[in-house]
PDB file of N, CA and C in Angstrom:
ATOM      1  N   MET U   1     119.643 140.564  37.191  1.00 49.00           N
ATOM      2  CA  MET U   1     120.035 139.230  36.820  1.00 49.00           C
ATOM      3  C   MET U   1     121.542 139.188  36.632  1.00 49.00           C
ATOM      4  N   THR U   2     122.101 138.047  36.883  1.00 52.00           N
ATOM      5  CA  THR U   2     123.534 137.885  36.727  1.00 52.00           C
ATOM      6  C   THR U   2     123.825 137.164  35.424  1.00 52.00           C
ATOM      7  N   ALA U   3     125.063 137.253  34.990  1.00 58.00           N
ATOM      8  CA  ALA U   3     125.479 136.561  33.779  1.00 58.00           C
ATOM      9  C   ALA U   3     125.671 135.088  34.076  1.00 58.00           C
ATOM     10  N   LEU U   4     125.573 134.282  33.043  1.00 58.00           N
ATOM     11  CA  LEU U   4     125.824 132.856  33.205  1.00 58.00           C
ATOM     12  C   LEU U   4     127.295 132.656  33.527  1.00 58.00           C
ATOM     13  N   GLN U   5     127.587 131.619  34.297  1.00 58.00           N
ATOM     14  CA  GLN U   5     128.954 131.336  34.703  1.00 58.00           C
ATOM     15  C   GLN U   5     129.439 130.078  33.998  1.00 58.00           C
ATOM     16  N   ILE U   6     130.733 130.029  33.745  1.00 58.00           N
ATOM     17  CA  ILE U   6     131.342 128.827  33.180  1.00 58.00           C
ATOM     18  C   ILE U   6     132.012 128.093  34.318  1.00 58.00           C
ATOM     19  N   VAL U   7     131.684 126.817  34.453  1.00 57.00           N
ATOM     20  CA  VAL U   7     132.220 126.006  35.543  1.00 57.00           C
ATOM     21  C   VAL U   7     133.567 125.438  35.125  1.00 57.00           C
ATOM     22  N   GLU U   8     134.557 125.635  35.966  1.00 60.00           N
ATOM     23  CA  GLU U   8     135.892 125.090  35.722  1.00 60.00           C
ATOM     24  C   GLU U   8     135.930 123.636  36.199  1.00 60.00           C
ATOM     25  N   PRO U   9     136.648 122.761  35.504  1.00 57.00           N
ATOM     26  CA  PRO U   9     136.703 121.356  35.910  1.00 57.00           C
ATOM     27  C   PRO U   9     137.494 121.184  37.210  1.00 57.00           C
ATOM     28  N   ALA U  10     137.041 120.253  38.024  1.00 59.00           N
ATOM     29  CA  ALA U  10     137.779 119.908  39.235  1.00 59.00           C
ATOM     30  C   ALA U  10     139.004 119.101  38.823  1.00 59.00           C
ATOM     31  N   ALA U  11     140.069 119.178  39.632  1.00 61.00           N
ATOM     32  CA  ALA U  11     141.318 118.484  39.307  1.00 61.00           C
ATOM     33  C   ALA U  11     141.119 116.981  39.165  1.00 61.00           C
ATOM     34  N   ASP U  12     140.192 116.417  39.946  1.00 65.00           N
ATOM     35  CA  ASP U  12     139.987 114.972  39.895  1.00 65.00           C
ATOM     36  C   ASP U  12     138.681 114.601  39.185  1.00 65.00           C
ATOM     37  N   ALA U  13     138.230 115.446  38.258  1.00 63.00           N
ATOM     38  CA  ALA U  13     136.983 115.183  37.540  1.00 63.00           C
ATOM     39  C   ALA U  13     137.157 113.980  36.622  1.00 63.00           C
ATOM     40  N   CYS U  14     136.086 113.211  36.492  1.00 75.00           N
ATOM     41  CA  CYS U  14     136.142 112.012  35.656  1.00 75.00           C
ATOM     42  C   CYS U  14     136.137 112.355  34.174  1.00 75.00           C
ATOM     43  N   CYS U  15     135.602 113.521  33.839  1.00 74.00           N
ATOM     44  CA  CYS U  15     135.590 113.940  32.446  1.00 74.00           C
ATOM     45  C   CYS U  15     135.567 115.462  32.385  1.00 74.00           C
ATOM     46  N   ALA U  16     135.919 115.987  31.261  1.00 68.00           N
ATOM     47  CA  ALA U  16     135.953 117.436  31.101  1.00 68.00           C
ATOM     48  C   ALA U  16     134.531 117.954  30.915  1.00 68.00           C
ATOM     49  N   PRO U  17     134.204 119.053  31.593  1.00 66.00           N
ATOM     50  CA  PRO U  17     132.867 119.634  31.394  1.00 66.00           C
ATOM     51  C   PRO U  17     132.741 120.192  29.983  1.00 66.00           C
ATOM     52  N   SER U  18     131.534 120.438  29.577  1.00 68.00           N
ATOM     53  CA  SER U  18     131.283 120.888  28.213  1.00 68.00           C
ATOM     54  C   SER U  18     131.832 122.281  27.941  1.00 68.00           C
ATOM     55  N   GLY U  19     132.040 123.077  28.980  1.00 67.00           N
ATOM     56  CA  GLY U  19     132.509 124.437  28.797  1.00 67.00           C
ATOM     57  C   GLY U  19     131.386 125.405  28.484  1.00 67.00           C
ATOM     58  N   LEU U  20     130.162 124.896  28.393  1.00 67.00           N
ATOM     59  CA  LEU U  20     129.010 125.752  28.138  1.00 67.00           C
ATOM     60  C   LEU U  20     128.628 126.483  29.416  1.00 67.00           C
ATOM     61  N   PRO U  21     128.073 127.674  29.292  1.00 72.00           N
ATOM     62  CA  PRO U  21     127.651 128.425  30.483  1.00 72.00           C
ATOM     63  C   PRO U  21     126.554 127.682  31.242  1.00 72.00           C
ATOM     64  N   VAL U  22     126.581 127.808  32.555  1.00 79.00           N
ATOM     65  CA  VAL U  22     125.547 127.202  33.399  1.00 79.00           C
ATOM     66  C   VAL U  22     124.843 128.316  34.169  1.00 79.00           C
ATOM     67  N   LEU U  23     123.681 128.008  34.658  1.00 80.00           N
ATOM     68  CA  LEU U  23     122.880 128.965  35.401  1.00 80.00           C
ATOM     69  C   LEU U  23     123.492 129.204  36.769  1.00 80.00           C
ATOM     70  N   GLY U  24     123.747 130.468  37.095  1.00 85.00           N
ATOM     71  CA  GLY U  24     124.289 130.821  38.398  1.00 85.00           C
ATOM     72  C   GLY U  24     123.214 130.767  39.472  1.00 85.00           C
ATOM     73  N   ALA U  25     123.630 130.734  40.735  1.00 88.00           N
ATOM     74  CA  ALA U  25     122.701 130.596  41.855  1.00 88.00           C
ATOM     75  C   ALA U  25     121.714 131.759  41.937  1.00 88.00           C
ATOM     76  N   GLU U  26     122.199 132.978  41.758  1.00 89.00           N
ATOM     77  CA  GLU U  26     121.315 134.146  41.867  1.00 89.00           C
ATOM     78  C   GLU U  26     120.305 134.188  40.729  1.00 89.00           C
ATOM     79  N   GLU U  27     120.754 133.874  39.524  1.00 86.00           N
ATOM     80  CA  GLU U  27     119.840 133.862  38.380  1.00 86.00           C
ATOM     81  C   GLU U  27     118.822 132.736  38.521  1.00 86.00           C
ATOM     82  N   ALA U  28     119.254 131.592  39.037  1.00 87.00           N
ATOM     83  CA  ALA U  28     118.323 130.487  39.274  1.00 87.00           C
ATOM     84  C   ALA U  28     117.256 130.891  40.284  1.00 87.00           C
ATOM     85  N   GLN U  29     117.657 131.628  41.312  1.00 89.00           N
ATOM     86  CA  GLN U  29     116.712 132.102  42.323  1.00 89.00           C
ATOM     87  C   GLN U  29     115.681 133.044  41.705  1.00 89.00           C
ATOM     88  N   ASP U  30     116.148 133.960  40.849  1.00 86.00           N
ATOM     89  CA  ASP U  30     115.245 134.896  40.177  1.00 86.00           C
ATOM     90  C   ASP U  30     114.235 134.161  39.298  1.00 86.00           C
ATOM     91  N   LYS U  31     114.720 133.195  38.544  1.00 87.00           N
ATOM     92  CA  LYS U  31     113.826 132.434  37.658  1.00 87.00           C
ATOM     93  C   LYS U  31     112.853 131.587  38.468  1.00 87.00           C
ATOM     94  N   ALA U  32     113.330 130.993  39.546  1.00 89.00           N
ATOM     95  CA  ALA U  32     112.465 130.167  40.390  1.00 89.00           C
ATOM     96  C   ALA U  32     111.346 131.003  40.990  1.00 89.00           C
ATOM     97  N   GLN U  33     111.634 132.252  41.344  1.00 89.00           N
ATOM     98  CA  GLN U  33     110.614 133.156  41.898  1.00 89.00           C
ATOM     99  C   GLN U  33     109.468 133.335  40.902  1.00 89.00           C
ATOM    100  N   LEU U  34     109.801 133.534  39.643  1.00 91.00           N
ATOM    101  CA  LEU U  34     108.780 133.686  38.614  1.00 91.00           C
ATOM    102  C   LEU U  34     107.980 132.397  38.465  1.00 91.00           C
ATOM    103  N   PHE U  35     108.671 131.272  38.405  1.00 92.00           N
ATOM    104  CA  PHE U  35     107.963 130.003  38.231  1.00 92.00           C
ATOM    105  C   PHE U  35     107.093 129.673  39.442  1.00 92.00           C
ATOM    106  N   LYS U  36     107.507 130.087  40.635  1.00 94.00           N
ATOM    107  CA  LYS U  36     106.662 129.902  41.820  1.00 94.00           C
ATOM    108  C   LYS U  36     105.381 130.712  41.686  1.00 94.00           C
ATOM    109  N   ALA U  37     105.505 131.918  41.148  1.00 94.00           N
ATOM    110  CA  ALA U  37     104.313 132.750  40.950  1.00 94.00           C
ATOM    111  C   ALA U  37     103.349 132.090  39.972  1.00 94.00           C
ATOM    112  N   LEU U  38     103.880 131.381  38.991  1.00 94.00           N
ATOM    113  CA  LEU U  38     103.044 130.738  37.982  1.00 94.00           C
ATOM    114  C   LEU U  38     102.584 129.342  38.389  1.00 94.00           C
ATOM    115  N   ALA U  39     103.090 128.823  39.488  1.00 95.00           N
ATOM    116  CA  ALA U  39     102.794 127.450  39.889  1.00 95.00           C
ATOM    117  C   ALA U  39     101.435 127.289  40.564  1.00 95.00           C
ATOM    118  N   ASP U  40     100.702 128.361  40.731  1.00 96.00           N
ATOM    119  CA  ASP U  40      99.397 128.298  41.385  1.00 96.00           C
ATOM    120  C   ASP U  40      98.303 128.318  40.320  1.00 96.00           C
ATOM    121  N   PRO U  41      97.362 127.372  40.370  1.00 96.00           N
ATOM    122  CA  PRO U  41      96.312 127.313  39.346  1.00 96.00           C
ATOM    123  C   PRO U  41      95.436 128.570  39.297  1.00 96.00           C
ATOM    124  N   ASN U  42      95.186 129.190  40.442  1.00 97.00           N
ATOM    125  CA  ASN U  42      94.384 130.414  40.439  1.00 97.00           C
ATOM    126  C   ASN U  42      95.114 131.549  39.734  1.00 97.00           C
ATOM    127  N   ARG U  43      96.424 131.624  39.878  1.00 97.00           N
ATOM    128  CA  ARG U  43      97.188 132.680  39.204  1.00 97.00           C
ATOM    129  C   ARG U  43      97.228 132.446  37.700  1.00 97.00           C
ATOM    130  N   LEU U  44      97.330 131.184  37.304  1.00 96.00           N
ATOM    131  CA  LEU U  44      97.279 130.883  35.869  1.00 96.00           C
ATOM    132  C   LEU U  44      95.922 131.271  35.299  1.00 96.00           C
ATOM    133  N   ARG U  45      94.872 130.999  36.035  1.00 96.00           N
ATOM    134  CA  ARG U  45      93.530 131.382  35.584  1.00 96.00           C
ATOM    135  C   ARG U  45      93.406 132.899  35.499  1.00 96.00           C
ATOM    136  N   LEU U  46      93.963 133.617  36.471  1.00 97.00           N
ATOM    137  CA  LEU U  46      93.924 135.078  36.432  1.00 97.00           C
ATOM    138  C   LEU U  46      94.632 135.612  35.185  1.00 97.00           C
ATOM    139  N   LEU U  47      95.801 135.067  34.876  1.00 96.00           N
ATOM    140  CA  LEU U  47      96.512 135.491  33.665  1.00 96.00           C
ATOM    141  C   LEU U  47      95.669 135.226  32.426  1.00 96.00           C
ATOM    142  N   SER U  48      95.029 134.074  32.383  1.00 95.00           N
ATOM    143  CA  SER U  48      94.193 133.713  31.246  1.00 95.00           C
ATOM    144  C   SER U  48      92.999 134.660  31.107  1.00 95.00           C
ATOM    145  N   ILE U  49      92.368 134.977  32.229  1.00 96.00           N
ATOM    146  CA  ILE U  49      91.213 135.884  32.212  1.00 96.00           C
ATOM    147  C   ILE U  49      91.629 137.270  31.751  1.00 96.00           C
ATOM    148  N   VAL U  50      92.718 137.785  32.293  1.00 96.00           N
ATOM    149  CA  VAL U  50      93.183 139.119  31.911  1.00 96.00           C
ATOM    150  C   VAL U  50      93.555 139.132  30.431  1.00 96.00           C
ATOM    151  N   LYS U  51      94.262 138.122  29.982  1.00 95.00           N
ATOM    152  CA  LYS U  51      94.697 138.067  28.587  1.00 95.00           C
ATOM    153  C   LYS U  51      93.504 138.045  27.633  1.00 95.00           C
ATOM    154  N   SER U  52      92.448 137.333  27.994  1.00 94.00           N
ATOM    155  CA  SER U  52      91.300 137.192  27.093  1.00 94.00           C
ATOM    156  C   SER U  52      90.246 138.291  27.269  1.00 94.00           C
ATOM    157  N   SER U  53      90.462 139.189  28.217  1.00 93.00           N
ATOM    158  CA  SER U  53      89.496 140.263  28.463  1.00 93.00           C
ATOM    159  C   SER U  53      89.503 141.281  27.334  1.00 93.00           C
ATOM    160  N   ASP U  54      88.345 141.944  27.150  1.00 90.00           N
ATOM    161  CA  ASP U  54      88.247 143.012  26.159  1.00 90.00           C
ATOM    162  C   ASP U  54      89.291 144.079  26.450  1.00 90.00           C
ATOM    163  N   GLY U  55      90.008 144.463  25.435  1.00 90.00           N
ATOM    164  CA  GLY U  55      91.026 145.497  25.603  1.00 90.00           C
ATOM    165  C   GLY U  55      92.276 145.000  26.309  1.00 90.00           C
ATOM    166  N   GLY U  56      92.335 143.710  26.642  1.00 90.00           N
ATOM    167  CA  GLY U  56      93.515 143.152  27.289  1.00 90.00           C
ATOM    168  C   GLY U  56      93.703 143.581  28.722  1.00 90.00           C
ATOM    169  N   GLU U  57      92.622 144.037  29.358  1.00 94.00           N
ATOM    170  CA  GLU U  57      92.710 144.416  30.761  1.00 94.00           C
ATOM    171  C   GLU U  57      91.426 144.017  31.472  1.00 94.00           C
ATOM    172  N   ALA U  58      91.545 143.834  32.775  1.00 95.00           N
ATOM    173  CA  ALA U  58      90.387 143.438  33.577  1.00 95.00           C
ATOM    174  C   ALA U  58      90.404 144.187  34.901  1.00 95.00           C
ATOM    175  N   CYS U  59      89.217 144.553  35.355  1.00 92.00           N
ATOM    176  CA  CYS U  59      89.057 145.193  36.655  1.00 92.00           C
ATOM    177  C   CYS U  59      89.053 144.110  37.725  1.00 92.00           C
ATOM    178  N   VAL U  60      89.650 144.417  38.860  1.00 90.00           N
ATOM    179  CA  VAL U  60      89.682 143.460  39.957  1.00 90.00           C
ATOM    180  C   VAL U  60      88.263 143.028  40.330  1.00 90.00           C
ATOM    181  N   CYS U  61      87.299 143.909  40.135  1.00 89.00           N
ATOM    182  CA  CYS U  61      85.906 143.583  40.462  1.00 89.00           C
ATOM    183  C   CYS U  61      85.359 142.462  39.585  1.00 89.00           C
ATOM    184  N   ASP U  62      85.971 142.244  38.410  1.00 90.00           N
ATOM    185  CA  ASP U  62      85.521 141.191  37.500  1.00 90.00           C
ATOM    186  C   ASP U  62      86.290 139.884  37.670  1.00 90.00           C
ATOM    187  N   LEU U  63      87.233 139.849  38.597  1.00 93.00           N
ATOM    188  CA  LEU U  63      88.098 138.674  38.723  1.00 93.00           C
ATOM    189  C   LEU U  63      87.728 137.758  39.889  1.00 93.00           C
ATOM    190  N   THR U  64      86.902 138.205  40.789  1.00 91.00           N
ATOM    191  CA  THR U  64      86.572 137.371  41.953  1.00 91.00           C
ATOM    192  C   THR U  64      85.566 136.283  41.601  1.00 91.00           C
ATOM    193  N   GLU U  65      84.525 136.624  40.856  1.00 92.00           N
ATOM    194  CA  GLU U  65      83.470 135.656  40.552  1.00 92.00           C
ATOM    195  C   GLU U  65      83.961 134.451  39.745  1.00 92.00           C
ATOM    196  N   PRO U  66      84.734 134.641  38.657  1.00 93.00           N
ATOM    197  CA  PRO U  66      85.166 133.469  37.887  1.00 93.00           C
ATOM    198  C   PRO U  66      86.013 132.474  38.698  1.00 93.00           C
ATOM    199  N   LEU U  67      86.732 132.970  39.698  1.00 93.00           N
ATOM    200  CA  LEU U  67      87.580 132.093  40.505  1.00 93.00           C
ATOM    201  C   LEU U  67      86.865 131.576  41.743  1.00 93.00           C
ATOM    202  N   ASP U  68      85.697 132.151  42.044  1.00 92.00           N
ATOM    203  CA  ASP U  68      84.944 131.786  43.243  1.00 92.00           C
ATOM    204  C   ASP U  68      85.813 131.934  44.496  1.00 92.00           C
ATOM    205  N   LEU U  69      86.548 133.050  44.522  1.00 93.00           N
ATOM    206  CA  LEU U  69      87.403 133.387  45.660  1.00 93.00           C
ATOM    207  C   LEU U  69      87.025 134.768  46.163  1.00 93.00           C
ATOM    208  N   GLY U  70      87.346 135.037  47.406  1.00 92.00           N
ATOM    209  CA  GLY U  70      87.096 136.351  47.969  1.00 92.00           C
ATOM    210  C   GLY U  70      88.034 137.394  47.402  1.00 92.00           C
ATOM    211  N   GLN U  71      87.633 138.654  47.513  1.00 90.00           N
ATOM    212  CA  GLN U  71      88.435 139.746  46.977  1.00 90.00           C
ATOM    213  C   GLN U  71      89.828 139.814  47.597  1.00 90.00           C
ATOM    214  N   PRO U  72      89.987 139.612  48.923  1.00 93.00           N
ATOM    215  CA  PRO U  72      91.349 139.667  49.477  1.00 93.00           C
ATOM    216  C   PRO U  72      92.269 138.584  48.897  1.00 93.00           C
ATOM    217  N   THR U  73      91.725 137.396  48.654  1.00 95.00           N
ATOM    218  CA  THR U  73      92.529 136.305  48.094  1.00 95.00           C
ATOM    219  C   THR U  73      92.923 136.608  46.657  1.00 95.00           C
ATOM    220  N   VAL U  74      91.977 137.104  45.873  1.00 96.00           N
ATOM    221  CA  VAL U  74      92.273 137.462  44.488  1.00 96.00           C
ATOM    222  C   VAL U  74      93.315 138.583  44.451  1.00 96.00           C
ATOM    223  N   SER U  75      93.158 139.575  45.317  1.00 95.00           N
ATOM    224  CA  SER U  75      94.128 140.674  45.367  1.00 95.00           C
ATOM    225  C   SER U  75      95.519 140.171  45.733  1.00 95.00           C
ATOM    226  N   HIS U  76      95.604 139.204  46.621  1.00 96.00           N
ATOM    227  CA  HIS U  76      96.888 138.605  46.993  1.00 96.00           C
ATOM    228  C   HIS U  76      97.546 137.949  45.776  1.00 96.00           C
ATOM    229  N   HIS U  77      96.769 137.159  45.037  1.00 97.00           N
ATOM    230  CA  HIS U  77      97.308 136.495  43.841  1.00 97.00           C
ATOM    231  C   HIS U  77      97.738 137.522  42.795  1.00 97.00           C
ATOM    232  N   LEU U  78      96.946 138.567  42.624  1.00 97.00           N
ATOM    233  CA  LEU U  78      97.289 139.603  41.658  1.00 97.00           C
ATOM    234  C   LEU U  78      98.578 140.324  42.059  1.00 97.00           C
ATOM    235  N   LYS U  79      98.740 140.585  43.340  1.00 97.00           N
ATOM    236  CA  LYS U  79      99.957 141.242  43.833  1.00 97.00           C
ATOM    237  C   LYS U  79     101.193 140.400  43.502  1.00 97.00           C
ATOM    238  N   ILE U  80     101.097 139.101  43.682  1.00 96.00           N
ATOM    239  CA  ILE U  80     102.223 138.212  43.378  1.00 96.00           C
ATOM    240  C   ILE U  80     102.546 138.259  41.886  1.00 96.00           C
ATOM    241  N   LEU U  81     101.525 138.274  41.038  1.00 97.00           N
ATOM    242  CA  LEU U  81     101.755 138.343  39.593  1.00 97.00           C
ATOM    243  C   LEU U  81     102.345 139.688  39.174  1.00 97.00           C
ATOM    244  N   VAL U  82     101.954 140.759  39.849  1.00 96.00           N
ATOM    245  CA  VAL U  82     102.545 142.074  39.571  1.00 96.00           C
ATOM    246  C   VAL U  82     104.015 142.068  39.992  1.00 96.00           C
ATOM    247  N   GLU U  83     104.309 141.554  41.188  1.00 95.00           N
ATOM    248  CA  GLU U  83     105.694 141.503  41.679  1.00 95.00           C
ATOM    249  C   GLU U  83     106.574 140.616  40.809  1.00 95.00           C
ATOM    250  N   ALA U  84     105.979 139.600  40.189  1.00 94.00           N
ATOM    251  CA  ALA U  84     106.738 138.704  39.310  1.00 94.00           C
ATOM    252  C   ALA U  84     106.950 139.309  37.926  1.00 94.00           C
ATOM    253  N   GLY U  85     106.356 140.470  37.670  1.00 94.00           N
ATOM    254  CA  GLY U  85     106.536 141.126  36.389  1.00 94.00           C
ATOM    255  C   GLY U  85     105.620 140.623  35.290  1.00 94.00           C
ATOM    256  N   MET U  86     104.566 139.916  35.663  1.00 96.00           N
ATOM    257  CA  MET U  86     103.636 139.376  34.676  1.00 96.00           C
ATOM    258  C   MET U  86     102.474 140.331  34.384  1.00 96.00           C
ATOM    259  N   LEU U  87     101.993 141.016  35.406  1.00 97.00           N
ATOM    260  CA  LEU U  87     100.857 141.914  35.250  1.00 97.00           C
ATOM    261  C   LEU U  87     101.242 143.339  35.617  1.00 97.00           C
ATOM    262  N   HIS U  88     100.552 144.263  34.997  1.00 97.00           N
ATOM    263  CA  HIS U  88     100.666 145.694  35.307  1.00 97.00           C
ATOM    264  C   HIS U  88      99.379 146.105  36.004  1.00 97.00           C
ATOM    265  N   ARG U  89      99.484 146.908  37.058  1.00 97.00           N
ATOM    266  CA  ARG U  89      98.325 147.374  37.826  1.00 97.00           C
ATOM    267  C   ARG U  89      98.176 148.876  37.624  1.00 97.00           C
ATOM    268  N   GLU U  90      96.943 149.288  37.311  1.00 96.00           N
ATOM    269  CA  GLU U  90      96.636 150.710  37.174  1.00 96.00           C
ATOM    270  C   GLU U  90      95.416 151.030  38.026  1.00 96.00           C
ATOM    271  N   LYS U  91      95.559 151.978  38.917  1.00 95.00           N
ATOM    272  CA  LYS U  91      94.470 152.385  39.814  1.00 95.00           C
ATOM    273  C   LYS U  91      93.637 153.449  39.106  1.00 95.00           C
ATOM    274  N   ARG U  92      92.319 153.226  39.084  1.00 93.00           N
ATOM    275  CA  ARG U  92      91.373 154.193  38.509  1.00 93.00           C
ATOM    276  C   ARG U  92      90.248 154.389  39.507  1.00 93.00           C
ATOM    277  N   GLY U  93      90.295 155.479  40.208  1.00 93.00           N
ATOM    278  CA  GLY U  93      89.296 155.714  41.251  1.00 93.00           C
ATOM    279  C   GLY U  93      89.459 154.685  42.355  1.00 93.00           C
ATOM    280  N   THR U  94      88.385 153.985  42.660  1.00 91.00           N
ATOM    281  CA  THR U  94      88.450 152.970  43.721  1.00 91.00           C
ATOM    282  C   THR U  94      88.816 151.595  43.195  1.00 91.00           C
ATOM    283  N   TRP U  95      88.916 151.442  41.871  1.00 91.00           N
ATOM    284  CA  TRP U  95      89.184 150.130  41.285  1.00 91.00           C
ATOM    285  C   TRP U  95      90.591 150.043  40.728  1.00 91.00           C
ATOM    286  N   ALA U  96      91.102 148.824  40.694  1.00 94.00           N
ATOM    287  CA  ALA U  96      92.400 148.558  40.072  1.00 94.00           C
ATOM    288  C   ALA U  96      92.157 147.726  38.816  1.00 94.00           C
ATOM    289  N   TYR U  97      92.858 148.084  37.755  1.00 95.00           N
ATOM    290  CA  TYR U  97      92.758 147.360  36.493  1.00 95.00           C
ATOM    291  C   TYR U  97      94.099 146.695  36.216  1.00 95.00           C
ATOM    292  N   TYR U  98      94.031 145.481  35.684  1.00 97.00           N
ATOM    293  CA  TYR U  98      95.230 144.693  35.438  1.00 97.00           C
ATOM    294  C   TYR U  98      95.346 144.360  33.963  1.00 97.00           C
ATOM    295  N   SER U  99      96.567 144.411  33.466  1.00 97.00           N
ATOM    296  CA  SER U  99      96.866 144.030  32.089  1.00 97.00           C
ATOM    297  C   SER U  99      98.192 143.285  32.080  1.00 97.00           C
ATOM    298  N   LEU U 100      98.393 142.487  31.038  1.00 96.00           N
ATOM    299  CA  LEU U 100      99.653 141.761  30.902  1.00 96.00           C
ATOM    300  C   LEU U 100     100.776 142.747  30.602  1.00 96.00           C
ATOM    301  N   VAL U 101     101.920 142.537  31.199  1.00 96.00           N
ATOM    302  CA  VAL U 101     103.102 143.320  30.863  1.00 96.00           C
ATOM    303  C   VAL U 101     103.515 142.895  29.446  1.00 96.00           C
ATOM    304  N   PRO U 102     103.677 143.847  28.530  1.00 95.00           N
ATOM    305  CA  PRO U 102     104.055 143.477  27.160  1.00 95.00           C
ATOM    306  C   PRO U 102     105.311 142.607  27.134  1.00 95.00           C
ATOM    307  N   GLY U 103     105.216 141.490  26.444  1.00 92.00           N
ATOM    308  CA  GLY U 103     106.340 140.570  26.290  1.00 92.00           C
ATOM    309  C   GLY U 103     106.587 139.638  27.458  1.00 92.00           C
ATOM    310  N   ALA U 104     105.809 139.746  28.535  1.00 92.00           N
ATOM    311  CA  ALA U 104     106.057 138.925  29.732  1.00 92.00           C
ATOM    312  C   ALA U 104     105.882 137.440  29.459  1.00 92.00           C
ATOM    313  N   LEU U 105     104.857 137.070  28.712  1.00 89.00           N
ATOM    314  CA  LEU U 105     104.633 135.647  28.421  1.00 89.00           C
ATOM    315  C   LEU U 105     105.747 135.090  27.547  1.00 89.00           C
ATOM    316  N   GLU U 106     106.176 135.867  26.574  1.00 91.00           N
ATOM    317  CA  GLU U 106     107.245 135.421  25.681  1.00 91.00           C
ATOM    318  C   GLU U 106     108.576 135.286  26.436  1.00 91.00           C
ATOM    319  N   ARG U 107     108.870 136.269  27.307  1.00 90.00           N
ATOM    320  CA  ARG U 107     110.110 136.187  28.101  1.00 90.00           C
ATOM    321  C   ARG U 107     110.083 134.972  29.022  1.00 90.00           C
ATOM    322  N   THR U 108     108.924 134.712  29.604  1.00 90.00           N
ATOM    323  CA  THR U 108     108.802 133.569  30.511  1.00 90.00           C
ATOM    324  C   THR U 108     109.016 132.270  29.758  1.00 90.00           C
ATOM    325  N   ALA U 109     108.429 132.149  28.580  1.00 88.00           N
ATOM    326  CA  ALA U 109     108.625 130.949  27.759  1.00 88.00           C
ATOM    327  C   ALA U 109     110.095 130.787  27.396  1.00 88.00           C
ATOM    328  N   GLY U 110     110.768 131.904  27.130  1.00 88.00           N
ATOM    329  CA  GLY U 110     112.183 131.863  26.773  1.00 88.00           C
ATOM    330  C   GLY U 110     113.098 131.439  27.906  1.00 88.00           C
ATOM    331  N   LEU U 111     112.653 131.600  29.145  1.00 84.00           N
ATOM    332  CA  LEU U 111     113.494 131.213  30.284  1.00 84.00           C
ATOM    333  C   LEU U 111     113.832 129.731  30.259  1.00 84.00           C
ATOM    334  N   LEU U 112     112.870 128.919  29.904  1.00 81.00           N
ATOM    335  CA  LEU U 112     113.132 127.475  29.832  1.00 81.00           C
ATOM    336  C   LEU U 112     114.030 127.150  28.648  1.00 81.00           C
ATOM    337  N   ALA U 113     113.819 127.816  27.545  1.00 81.00           N
ATOM    338  CA  ALA U 113     114.634 127.561  26.354  1.00 81.00           C
ATOM    339  C   ALA U 113     116.084 127.948  26.579  1.00 81.00           C
ATOM    340  N   ASP U 114     116.324 128.919  27.469  1.00 76.00           N
ATOM    341  CA  ASP U 114     117.686 129.407  27.721  1.00 76.00           C
ATOM    342  C   ASP U 114     118.449 128.601  28.762  1.00 76.00           C
ATOM    343  N   LEU U 115     117.826 127.599  29.350  1.00 74.00           N
ATOM    344  CA  LEU U 115     118.541 126.826  30.384  1.00 74.00           C
ATOM    345  C   LEU U 115     119.736 126.145  29.845  1.00 74.00           C
TER     346      LEU U 115
END
């Protein structure tokens, strides 16, 4: 992630900017990537299921039926959530187990507050 940038006023600006830091292009792209991962209703449901599962983890075998989706589709959604830093994947034998990355929900909530 990049640091916030302070925008300098243009010579012909109608008013002086606040001088507060603004979101840079690269940081905005990073944040948008996370929000895109969360913008799908099936992914939100997956996060909810994993969060409410016993022990805070769920086997991929238990995630297809509640969503009424095929295993390849569920695996695709899970991969996106792992890449976005929301879920952790652990392989155990032939099955993969998913758990929330500690602090991921809180960090995500903080992204909007930090705008």
